[in-house]
C-alpha cells in the first residue's frame, strides 16, 4: 500500500504543479491549453482511483468496481485528449468541436462499455473477494487507447514533413517524446502485472510535452504566431557560436 501511495502521490503533486504553472503562464482561452489541463486532471483521477482500487481490494466489491471503472475511463479519455492536443498544436484543426465530432466514436463506445462492465464483466472482473482480474475485453481498451496515440504520432510526423518553418518543425519534433515514456511504462504494466507504471509514464510524458511547449511559446509572439525578439536573439547566438560565416 505504501508503494501505491508514494508512486501516485508523486505523480499527483507533479500534475498539480504543471496545472498551476500552465494556467499562470498560458492563456486558458487557447484550446490546446484547455486540452492539456484536461490531460493533467485525467492523470490525477487515474492516480487517485488507482490508490482507492488498491485500498478496496479484498474489502469491498462495490468500491473496487467503481474505482476501476473510473480508472479505465480516465486513462482512455487522457489518451484521446492527447490525440486532440496534437491535432491542435500541429495546426490540423482550430475547432475542438469539429475534432470531437469526427474522432470521438471509438472513445464514446469504449466509455459506455466500461460503464456497463459491472454488469457484463467484459473488460475485467471483480470476484466475490473483491479482487480484480483482467478479462479479454481489456485488450480492446488497449487497442482504442494506443490507436489514438498512434494516430497522434502519424499526424505529428505528417505535420513535420509538410512544415517548412524550422522553429515549428522543432516544436513538433518535441511532441514525439510523448511516446517514449508511454511505451516504456505500458510494457512494464503488461508484463509485470500489479506494478504501477502507467501513470508514471503518463506523468513523465506530460512533463516532457509541457517543457517543450513552454520552450517554444516563450519564443513566439502570441498575437501573430511569428518568432519574437527572444527567438531572434537565440538564433543570433546560435549563428555566432557556430564556425560558419554568416551575415546578420
PDB file of C-alpha atoms in Angstrom:
ATOM      1  CA  UNK A   1       0.000   0.000   0.000  1.00  0.00           C
ATOM      2  CA  UNK A   2       2.880   2.386   0.785  1.00  0.00           C
ATOM      3  CA  UNK A   3       4.285   1.794  -2.727  1.00  0.00           C
ATOM      4  CA  UNK A   4       0.943   2.708  -4.330  1.00  0.00           C
ATOM      5  CA  UNK A   5       0.606   5.827  -2.189  1.00  0.00           C
ATOM      6  CA  UNK A   6       4.134   7.063  -2.805  1.00  0.00           C
ATOM      7  CA  UNK A   7       4.108   6.425  -6.554  1.00  0.00           C
ATOM      8  CA  UNK A   8       0.728   8.006  -7.185  1.00  0.00           C
ATOM      9  CA  UNK A   9       1.331  10.897  -4.795  1.00  0.00           C
ATOM     10  CA  UNK A  10       4.461  11.885  -6.717  1.00  0.00           C
ATOM     11  CA  UNK A  11       2.511  11.867  -9.982  1.00  0.00           C
ATOM     12  CA  UNK A  12      -0.358  13.877  -8.435  1.00  0.00           C
ATOM     13  CA  UNK A  13       1.961  16.539  -6.999  1.00  0.00           C
ATOM     14  CA  UNK A  14       3.795  16.991 -10.314  1.00  0.00           C
ATOM     15  CA  UNK A  15       0.475  17.120 -12.214  1.00  0.00           C
ATOM     16  CA  UNK A  16      -0.849  19.815  -9.858  1.00  0.00           C
ATOM     17  CA  UNK A  17       2.342  21.861 -10.252  1.00  0.00           C
ATOM     18  CA  UNK A  18       2.057  21.654 -14.044  1.00  0.00           C
ATOM     19  CA  UNK A  19      -1.634  22.537 -13.847  1.00  0.00           C
ATOM     20  CA  UNK A  20      -0.955  25.656 -11.780  1.00  0.00           C
ATOM     21  CA  UNK A  21       2.019  26.672 -13.893  1.00  0.00           C
ATOM     22  CA  UNK A  22       0.161  26.128 -17.171  1.00  0.00           C
ATOM     23  CA  UNK A  23      -2.626  28.458 -16.057  1.00  0.00           C
ATOM     24  CA  UNK A  24      -0.194  31.073 -14.754  1.00  0.00           C
ATOM     25  CA  UNK A  25       1.897  31.448 -17.890  1.00  0.00           C
ATOM     26  CA  UNK A  26      -0.584  30.474 -20.611  1.00  0.00           C
ATOM     27  CA  UNK A  27      -3.906  31.785 -21.793  1.00  0.00           C
ATOM     28  CA  UNK A  28      -6.725  29.500 -20.657  1.00  0.00           C
ATOM     29  CA  UNK A  29      -8.722  30.581 -23.711  1.00  0.00           C
ATOM     30  CA  UNK A  30      -6.349  28.726 -26.014  1.00  0.00           C
ATOM     31  CA  UNK A  31      -7.880  25.391 -26.966  1.00  0.00           C
ATOM     32  CA  UNK A  32      -4.608  23.470 -26.683  1.00  0.00           C
ATOM     33  CA  UNK A  33      -4.126  24.670 -23.094  1.00  0.00           C
ATOM     34  CA  UNK A  34      -7.665  23.618 -22.170  1.00  0.00           C
ATOM     35  CA  UNK A  35      -6.969  20.150 -23.576  1.00  0.00           C
ATOM     36  CA  UNK A  36      -3.614  19.992 -21.784  1.00  0.00           C
ATOM     37  CA  UNK A  37      -5.346  20.885 -18.500  1.00  0.00           C
ATOM     38  CA  UNK A  38      -7.816  18.063 -19.159  1.00  0.00           C
ATOM     39  CA  UNK A  39      -4.938  15.593 -19.587  1.00  0.00           C
ATOM     40  CA  UNK A  40      -3.485  16.673 -16.256  1.00  0.00           C
ATOM     41  CA  UNK A  41      -6.842  16.251 -14.496  1.00  0.00           C
ATOM     42  CA  UNK A  42      -7.231  12.833 -16.137  1.00  0.00           C
ATOM     43  CA  UNK A  43      -3.813  11.855 -14.750  1.00  0.00           C
ATOM     44  CA  UNK A  44      -4.832  12.994 -11.253  1.00  0.00           C
ATOM     45  CA  UNK A  45      -8.050  10.960 -11.425  1.00  0.00           C
ATOM     46  CA  UNK A  46      -6.091   7.906 -12.630  1.00  0.00           C
ATOM     47  CA  UNK A  47      -3.708   8.189  -9.686  1.00  0.00           C
ATOM     48  CA  UNK A  48      -6.466   8.674  -7.101  1.00  0.00           C
ATOM     49  CA  UNK A  49      -8.561   5.773  -8.375  1.00  0.00           C
ATOM     50  CA  UNK A  50      -5.504   3.512  -8.584  1.00  0.00           C
ATOM     51  CA  UNK A  51      -4.956   4.075  -4.862  1.00  0.00           C
ATOM     52  CA  UNK A  52      -8.632   3.621  -3.962  1.00  0.00           C
ATOM     53  CA  UNK A  53      -8.894   0.468  -6.104  1.00  0.00           C
ATOM     54  CA  UNK A  54      -5.936  -0.999  -4.235  1.00  0.00           C
ATOM     55  CA  UNK A  55      -7.444   0.060  -0.905  1.00  0.00           C
ATOM     56  CA  UNK A  56     -10.759  -1.635  -1.696  1.00  0.00           C
ATOM     57  CA  UNK A  57      -9.074  -4.845  -2.886  1.00  0.00           C
ATOM     58  CA  UNK A  58     -10.248  -7.687  -0.681  1.00  0.00           C
ATOM     59  CA  UNK A  59     -12.505  -5.295   1.246  1.00  0.00           C
ATOM     60  CA  UNK A  60     -15.377  -4.011  -0.920  1.00  0.00           C
ATOM     61  CA  UNK A  61     -16.620  -5.291  -4.284  1.00  0.00           C
ATOM     62  CA  UNK A  62     -18.595  -2.086  -4.904  1.00  0.00           C
ATOM     63  CA  UNK A  63     -15.676   0.185  -4.064  1.00  0.00           C
ATOM     64  CA  UNK A  64     -13.289  -1.836  -6.228  1.00  0.00           C
ATOM     65  CA  UNK A  65     -15.775  -1.861  -9.108  1.00  0.00           C
ATOM     66  CA  UNK A  66     -16.383   1.907  -9.050  1.00  0.00           C
ATOM     67  CA  UNK A  67     -12.679   2.715  -8.668  1.00  0.00           C
ATOM     68  CA  UNK A  68     -11.688   0.535 -11.619  1.00  0.00           C
ATOM     69  CA  UNK A  69     -14.426   1.905 -13.876  1.00  0.00           C
ATOM     70  CA  UNK A  70     -13.300   5.483 -13.211  1.00  0.00           C
ATOM     71  CA  UNK A  71      -9.634   4.483 -13.601  1.00  0.00           C
ATOM     72  CA  UNK A  72     -10.166   2.926 -17.032  1.00  0.00           C
ATOM     73  CA  UNK A  73     -12.353   5.793 -18.286  1.00  0.00           C
ATOM     74  CA  UNK A  74      -9.901   8.460 -17.086  1.00  0.00           C
ATOM     75  CA  UNK A  75      -6.991   6.665 -18.764  1.00  0.00           C
ATOM     76  CA  UNK A  76      -8.933   6.321 -22.026  1.00  0.00           C
ATOM     77  CA  UNK A  77     -10.020   9.973 -22.016  1.00  0.00           C
ATOM     78  CA  UNK A  78      -6.455  11.046 -21.281  1.00  0.00           C
ATOM     79  CA  UNK A  79      -5.080   9.279 -24.363  1.00  0.00           C
ATOM     80  CA  UNK A  80      -7.900  10.693 -26.508  1.00  0.00           C
ATOM     81  CA  UNK A  81      -7.122  14.182 -25.188  1.00  0.00           C
ATOM     82  CA  UNK A  82      -3.504  13.684 -26.276  1.00  0.00           C
ATOM     83  CA  UNK A  83      -4.701  12.959 -29.812  1.00  0.00           C
ATOM     84  CA  UNK A  84      -6.761  16.174 -29.776  1.00  0.00           C
ATOM     85  CA  UNK A  85      -3.837  18.129 -28.344  1.00  0.00           C
ATOM     86  CA  UNK A  86      -1.567  17.031 -31.195  1.00  0.00           C
ATOM     87  CA  UNK A  87      -4.228  17.843 -33.801  1.00  0.00           C
ATOM     88  CA  UNK A  88      -4.493  21.366 -32.434  1.00  0.00           C
ATOM     89  CA  UNK A  89      -0.788  22.046 -31.810  1.00  0.00           C
ATOM     90  CA  UNK A  90       0.336  20.940 -35.279  1.00  0.00           C
ATOM     91  CA  UNK A  91      -2.375  23.058 -36.877  1.00  0.00           C
ATOM     92  CA  UNK A  92      -4.558  20.280 -38.267  1.00  0.00           C
ATOM     93  CA  UNK A  93      -7.660  21.796 -36.708  1.00  0.00           C
ATOM     94  CA  UNK A  94      -8.609  25.031 -34.980  1.00  0.00           C
ATOM     95  CA  UNK A  95     -12.005  23.726 -33.948  1.00  0.00           C
ATOM     96  CA  UNK A  96     -12.218  21.408 -30.971  1.00  0.00           C
ATOM     97  CA  UNK A  97     -15.902  20.751 -31.727  1.00  0.00           C
ATOM     98  CA  UNK A  98     -15.085  19.591 -35.257  1.00  0.00           C
ATOM     99  CA  UNK A  99     -12.311  17.316 -33.980  1.00  0.00           C
ATOM    100  CA  UNK A 100     -14.651  15.825 -31.367  1.00  0.00           C
ATOM    101  CA  UNK A 101     -17.327  15.227 -33.984  1.00  0.00           C
ATOM    102  CA  UNK A 102     -15.100  13.238 -36.344  1.00  0.00           C
ATOM    103  CA  UNK A 103     -12.877  11.331 -33.922  1.00  0.00           C
ATOM    104  CA  UNK A 104     -14.878  10.611 -30.769  1.00  0.00           C
ATOM    105  CA  UNK A 105     -16.735   7.465 -31.915  1.00  0.00           C
ATOM    106  CA  UNK A 106     -14.356   4.778 -30.540  1.00  0.00           C
ATOM    107  CA  UNK A 107     -13.815   6.551 -27.209  1.00  0.00           C
ATOM    108  CA  UNK A 108     -17.562   7.013 -26.675  1.00  0.00           C
ATOM    109  CA  UNK A 109     -18.226   3.318 -27.328  1.00  0.00           C
ATOM    110  CA  UNK A 110     -15.339   2.326 -25.041  1.00  0.00           C
ATOM    111  CA  UNK A 111     -16.569   4.532 -22.181  1.00  0.00           C
ATOM    112  CA  UNK A 112     -20.105   3.152 -22.490  1.00  0.00           C
ATOM    113  CA  UNK A 113     -18.700  -0.375 -22.403  1.00  0.00           C
ATOM    114  CA  UNK A 114     -16.666   0.447 -19.282  1.00  0.00           C
ATOM    115  CA  UNK A 115     -19.712   1.905 -17.549  1.00  0.00           C
ATOM    116  CA  UNK A 116     -21.577  -1.341 -18.269  1.00  0.00           C
ATOM    117  CA  UNK A 117     -18.687  -3.532 -17.128  1.00  0.00           C
ATOM    118  CA  UNK A 118     -20.097  -4.125 -13.598  1.00  0.00           C
ATOM    119  CA  UNK A 119     -22.958  -5.970 -15.338  1.00  0.00           C
ATOM    120  CA  UNK A 120     -21.033  -7.592 -18.218  1.00  0.00           C
ATOM    121  CA  UNK A 121     -17.556  -8.281 -16.754  1.00  0.00           C
ATOM    122  CA  UNK A 122     -16.265  -7.820 -20.287  1.00  0.00           C
ATOM    123  CA  UNK A 123     -13.115  -5.803 -19.559  1.00  0.00           C
ATOM    124  CA  UNK A 124     -12.357  -7.099 -16.081  1.00  0.00           C
ATOM    125  CA  UNK A 125     -13.949  -8.989 -13.216  1.00  0.00           C
ATOM    126  CA  UNK A 126     -14.175  -8.160  -9.522  1.00  0.00           C
ATOM    127  CA  UNK A 127     -14.655 -11.502  -7.784  1.00  0.00           C
ATOM    128  CA  UNK A 128     -16.505 -12.161  -4.535  1.00  0.00           C
ATOM    129  CA  UNK A 129     -13.318 -11.470  -2.597  1.00  0.00           C
ATOM    130  CA  UNK A 130     -13.140  -8.004  -4.202  1.00  0.00           C
ATOM    131  CA  UNK A 131     -10.055  -8.978  -6.236  1.00  0.00           C
ATOM    132  CA  UNK A 132      -9.511  -7.531  -9.724  1.00  0.00           C
ATOM    133  CA  UNK A 133      -8.943  -9.908 -12.692  1.00  0.00           C
ATOM    134  CA  UNK A 134      -8.354  -8.921 -16.314  1.00  0.00           C
ATOM    135  CA  UNK A 135     -10.707 -10.265 -18.975  1.00  0.00           C
ATOM    136  CA  UNK A 136     -10.326 -10.456 -22.740  1.00  0.00           C
ATOM    137  CA  UNK A 137     -12.102  -7.141 -23.279  1.00  0.00           C
ATOM    138  CA  UNK A 138      -9.225  -5.243 -21.701  1.00  0.00           C
ATOM    139  CA  UNK A 139      -7.331  -5.760 -24.958  1.00  0.00           C
ATOM    140  CA  UNK A 140      -9.977  -3.650 -26.725  1.00  0.00           C
ATOM    141  CA  UNK A 141      -9.373  -0.772 -24.330  1.00  0.00           C
ATOM    142  CA  UNK A 142      -5.650  -1.029 -25.043  1.00  0.00           C
ATOM    143  CA  UNK A 143      -6.297  -1.048 -28.811  1.00  0.00           C
ATOM    144  CA  UNK A 144      -8.501   2.067 -28.632  1.00  0.00           C
ATOM    145  CA  UNK A 145      -6.093   3.968 -26.393  1.00  0.00           C
ATOM    146  CA  UNK A 146      -2.989   3.064 -28.375  1.00  0.00           C
ATOM    147  CA  UNK A 147      -4.906   3.653 -31.588  1.00  0.00           C
ATOM    148  CA  UNK A 148      -5.326   7.303 -30.634  1.00  0.00           C
ATOM    149  CA  UNK A 149      -1.680   7.561 -29.571  1.00  0.00           C
ATOM    150  CA  UNK A 150      -0.520   6.053 -32.893  1.00  0.00           C
ATOM    151  CA  UNK A 151      -2.860   8.358 -34.842  1.00  0.00           C
ATOM    152  CA  UNK A 152      -1.373  11.304 -32.958  1.00  0.00           C
ATOM    153  CA  UNK A 153       2.114  10.055 -33.856  1.00  0.00           C
ATOM    154  CA  UNK A 154       1.221   9.720 -37.562  1.00  0.00           C
ATOM    155  CA  UNK A 155      -0.420  13.163 -37.573  1.00  0.00           C
ATOM    156  CA  UNK A 156       2.674  14.625 -35.941  1.00  0.00           C
ATOM    157  CA  UNK A 157       5.023  13.015 -38.470  1.00  0.00           C
ATOM    158  CA  UNK A 158       2.913  14.243 -41.411  1.00  0.00           C
ATOM    159  CA  UNK A 159       2.924  17.765 -39.991  1.00  0.00           C
ATOM    160  CA  UNK A 160       6.714  17.697 -39.552  1.00  0.00           C
ATOM    161  CA  UNK A 161       7.219  16.549 -43.148  1.00  0.00           C
ATOM    162  CA  UNK A 162       4.946  19.246 -44.590  1.00  0.00           C
ATOM    163  CA  UNK A 163       6.108  22.084 -42.314  1.00  0.00           C
ATOM    164  CA  UNK A 164       8.654  24.439 -43.888  1.00  0.00           C
ATOM    165  CA  UNK A 165       9.401  26.609 -40.838  1.00  0.00           C
ATOM    166  CA  UNK A 166      12.346  25.211 -38.890  1.00  0.00           C
ATOM    167  CA  UNK A 167      11.231  26.514 -35.487  1.00  0.00           C
ATOM    168  CA  UNK A 168       7.760  24.989 -35.863  1.00  0.00           C
ATOM    169  CA  UNK A 169       9.262  21.677 -37.005  1.00  0.00           C
ATOM    170  CA  UNK A 170      11.473  21.560 -33.927  1.00  0.00           C
ATOM    171  CA  UNK A 171       8.459  22.130 -31.671  1.00  0.00           C
ATOM    172  CA  UNK A 172       6.536  19.355 -33.411  1.00  0.00           C
ATOM    173  CA  UNK A 173       9.519  17.017 -33.107  1.00  0.00           C
ATOM    174  CA  UNK A 174       9.437  17.605 -29.364  1.00  0.00           C
ATOM    175  CA  UNK A 175       5.918  16.185 -29.112  1.00  0.00           C
ATOM    176  CA  UNK A 176       7.196  12.829 -30.362  1.00  0.00           C
ATOM    177  CA  UNK A 177       8.873  12.429 -26.962  1.00  0.00           C
ATOM    178  CA  UNK A 178       5.425  11.650 -25.515  1.00  0.00           C
ATOM    179  CA  UNK A 179       5.726   8.131 -26.934  1.00  0.00           C
ATOM    180  CA  UNK A 180       8.946   7.139 -25.172  1.00  0.00           C
ATOM    181  CA  UNK A 181       7.771   7.043 -21.525  1.00  0.00           C
ATOM    182  CA  UNK A 182       4.303   5.831 -22.570  1.00  0.00           C
ATOM    183  CA  UNK A 183       5.706   2.797 -24.402  1.00  0.00           C
ATOM    184  CA  UNK A 184       8.175   2.003 -21.623  1.00  0.00           C
ATOM    185  CA  UNK A 185       5.510   2.173 -18.897  1.00  0.00           C
ATOM    186  CA  UNK A 186       2.989   0.176 -20.953  1.00  0.00           C
ATOM    187  CA  UNK A 187       5.478  -2.649 -21.496  1.00  0.00           C
ATOM    188  CA  UNK A 188       6.210  -2.787 -17.767  1.00  0.00           C
ATOM    189  CA  UNK A 189       2.490  -2.718 -16.923  1.00  0.00           C
ATOM    190  CA  UNK A 190       1.637  -5.538 -19.331  1.00  0.00           C
ATOM    191  CA  UNK A 191       4.437  -7.916 -18.401  1.00  0.00           C
ATOM    192  CA  UNK A 192       4.723  -7.159 -14.696  1.00  0.00           C
ATOM    193  CA  UNK A 193       1.144  -7.438 -13.513  1.00  0.00           C
ATOM    194  CA  UNK A 194       0.371  -5.330 -10.438  1.00  0.00           C
ATOM    195  CA  UNK A 195       3.209  -2.841 -10.925  1.00  0.00           C
ATOM    196  CA  UNK A 196       2.031   0.778 -11.031  1.00  0.00           C
ATOM    197  CA  UNK A 197       3.852   2.241 -14.022  1.00  0.00           C
ATOM    198  CA  UNK A 198       1.270   3.569 -16.484  1.00  0.00           C
ATOM    199  CA  UNK A 199       0.564   6.796 -14.624  1.00  0.00           C
ATOM    200  CA  UNK A 200       4.268   7.381 -14.004  1.00  0.00           C
ATOM    201  CA  UNK A 201       4.942   7.074 -17.730  1.00  0.00           C
ATOM    202  CA  UNK A 202       1.956   9.322 -18.414  1.00  0.00           C
ATOM    203  CA  UNK A 203       3.251  11.911 -15.932  1.00  0.00           C
ATOM    204  CA  UNK A 204       6.758  11.916 -17.441  1.00  0.00           C
ATOM    205  CA  UNK A 205       5.270  12.219 -20.945  1.00  0.00           C
ATOM    206  CA  UNK A 206       3.153  15.239 -19.954  1.00  0.00           C
ATOM    207  CA  UNK A 207       6.135  16.849 -18.233  1.00  0.00           C
ATOM    208  CA  UNK A 208       8.237  16.497 -21.399  1.00  0.00           C
ATOM    209  CA  UNK A 209       5.414  17.882 -23.524  1.00  0.00           C
ATOM    210  CA  UNK A 210       4.911  20.827 -21.170  1.00  0.00           C
ATOM    211  CA  UNK A 211       8.613  21.737 -21.199  1.00  0.00           C
ATOM    212  CA  UNK A 212       8.670  21.512 -24.996  1.00  0.00           C
ATOM    213  CA  UNK A 213       5.510  23.597 -25.326  1.00  0.00           C
ATOM    214  CA  UNK A 214       6.752  26.294 -22.966  1.00  0.00           C
ATOM    215  CA  UNK A 215      10.177  26.497 -24.600  1.00  0.00           C
ATOM    216  CA  UNK A 216       8.669  27.406 -27.959  1.00  0.00           C
ATOM    217  CA  UNK A 217       5.801  29.514 -26.615  1.00  0.00           C
ATOM    218  CA  UNK A 218       8.238  31.948 -24.973  1.00  0.00           C
ATOM    219  CA  UNK A 219       9.890  32.440 -28.384  1.00  0.00           C
ATOM    220  CA  UNK A 220       6.644  33.077 -30.263  1.00  0.00           C
ATOM    221  CA  UNK A 221       4.523  36.208 -30.438  1.00  0.00           C
ATOM    222  CA  UNK A 222       1.067  35.288 -29.115  1.00  0.00           C
ATOM    223  CA  UNK A 223      -0.736  37.677 -31.478  1.00  0.00           C
ATOM    224  CA  UNK A 224       0.924  36.911 -34.811  1.00  0.00           C
ATOM    225  CA  UNK A 225       2.419  33.458 -34.211  1.00  0.00           C
ATOM    226  CA  UNK A 226       5.756  34.716 -35.539  1.00  0.00           C
ATOM    227  CA  UNK A 227       9.120  34.469 -33.815  1.00  0.00           C
ATOM    228  CA  UNK A 228       9.625  37.177 -31.199  1.00  0.00           C
ATOM    229  CA  UNK A 229      12.739  39.042 -30.072  1.00  0.00           C
ATOM    230  CA  UNK A 230      13.802  36.193 -27.800  1.00  0.00           C
ATOM    231  CA  UNK A 231      13.778  33.775 -30.736  1.00  0.00           C
ATOM    232  CA  UNK A 232      15.818  36.213 -32.815  1.00  0.00           C
ATOM    233  CA  UNK A 233      18.411  36.548 -30.067  1.00  0.00           C
ATOM    234  CA  UNK A 234      18.528  32.758 -29.714  1.00  0.00           C
ATOM    235  CA  UNK A 235      19.080  32.408 -33.464  1.00  0.00           C
ATOM    236  CA  UNK A 236      21.767  35.109 -33.366  1.00  0.00           C
ATOM    237  CA  UNK A 237      23.617  33.356 -30.561  1.00  0.00           C
ATOM    238  CA  UNK A 238      23.499  30.002 -32.353  1.00  0.00           C
ATOM    239  CA  UNK A 239      24.857  31.571 -35.540  1.00  0.00           C
ATOM    240  CA  UNK A 240      27.628  33.457 -33.739  1.00  0.00           C
ATOM    241  CA  UNK A 241      28.663  30.350 -31.821  1.00  0.00           C
ATOM    242  CA  UNK A 242      28.956  28.262 -34.997  1.00  0.00           C
ATOM    243  CA  UNK A 243      32.064  28.105 -37.149  1.00  0.00           C
ATOM    244  CA  UNK A 244      30.165  29.065 -40.308  1.00  0.00           C
ATOM    245  CA  UNK A 245      30.329  32.569 -41.743  1.00  0.00           C
ATOM    246  CA  UNK A 246      27.061  34.476 -41.679  1.00  0.00           C
ATOM    247  CA  UNK A 247      25.698  37.966 -42.200  1.00  0.00           C
ATOM    248  CA  UNK A 248      23.056  39.347 -39.832  1.00  0.00           C
TER     249      UNK A 248
END
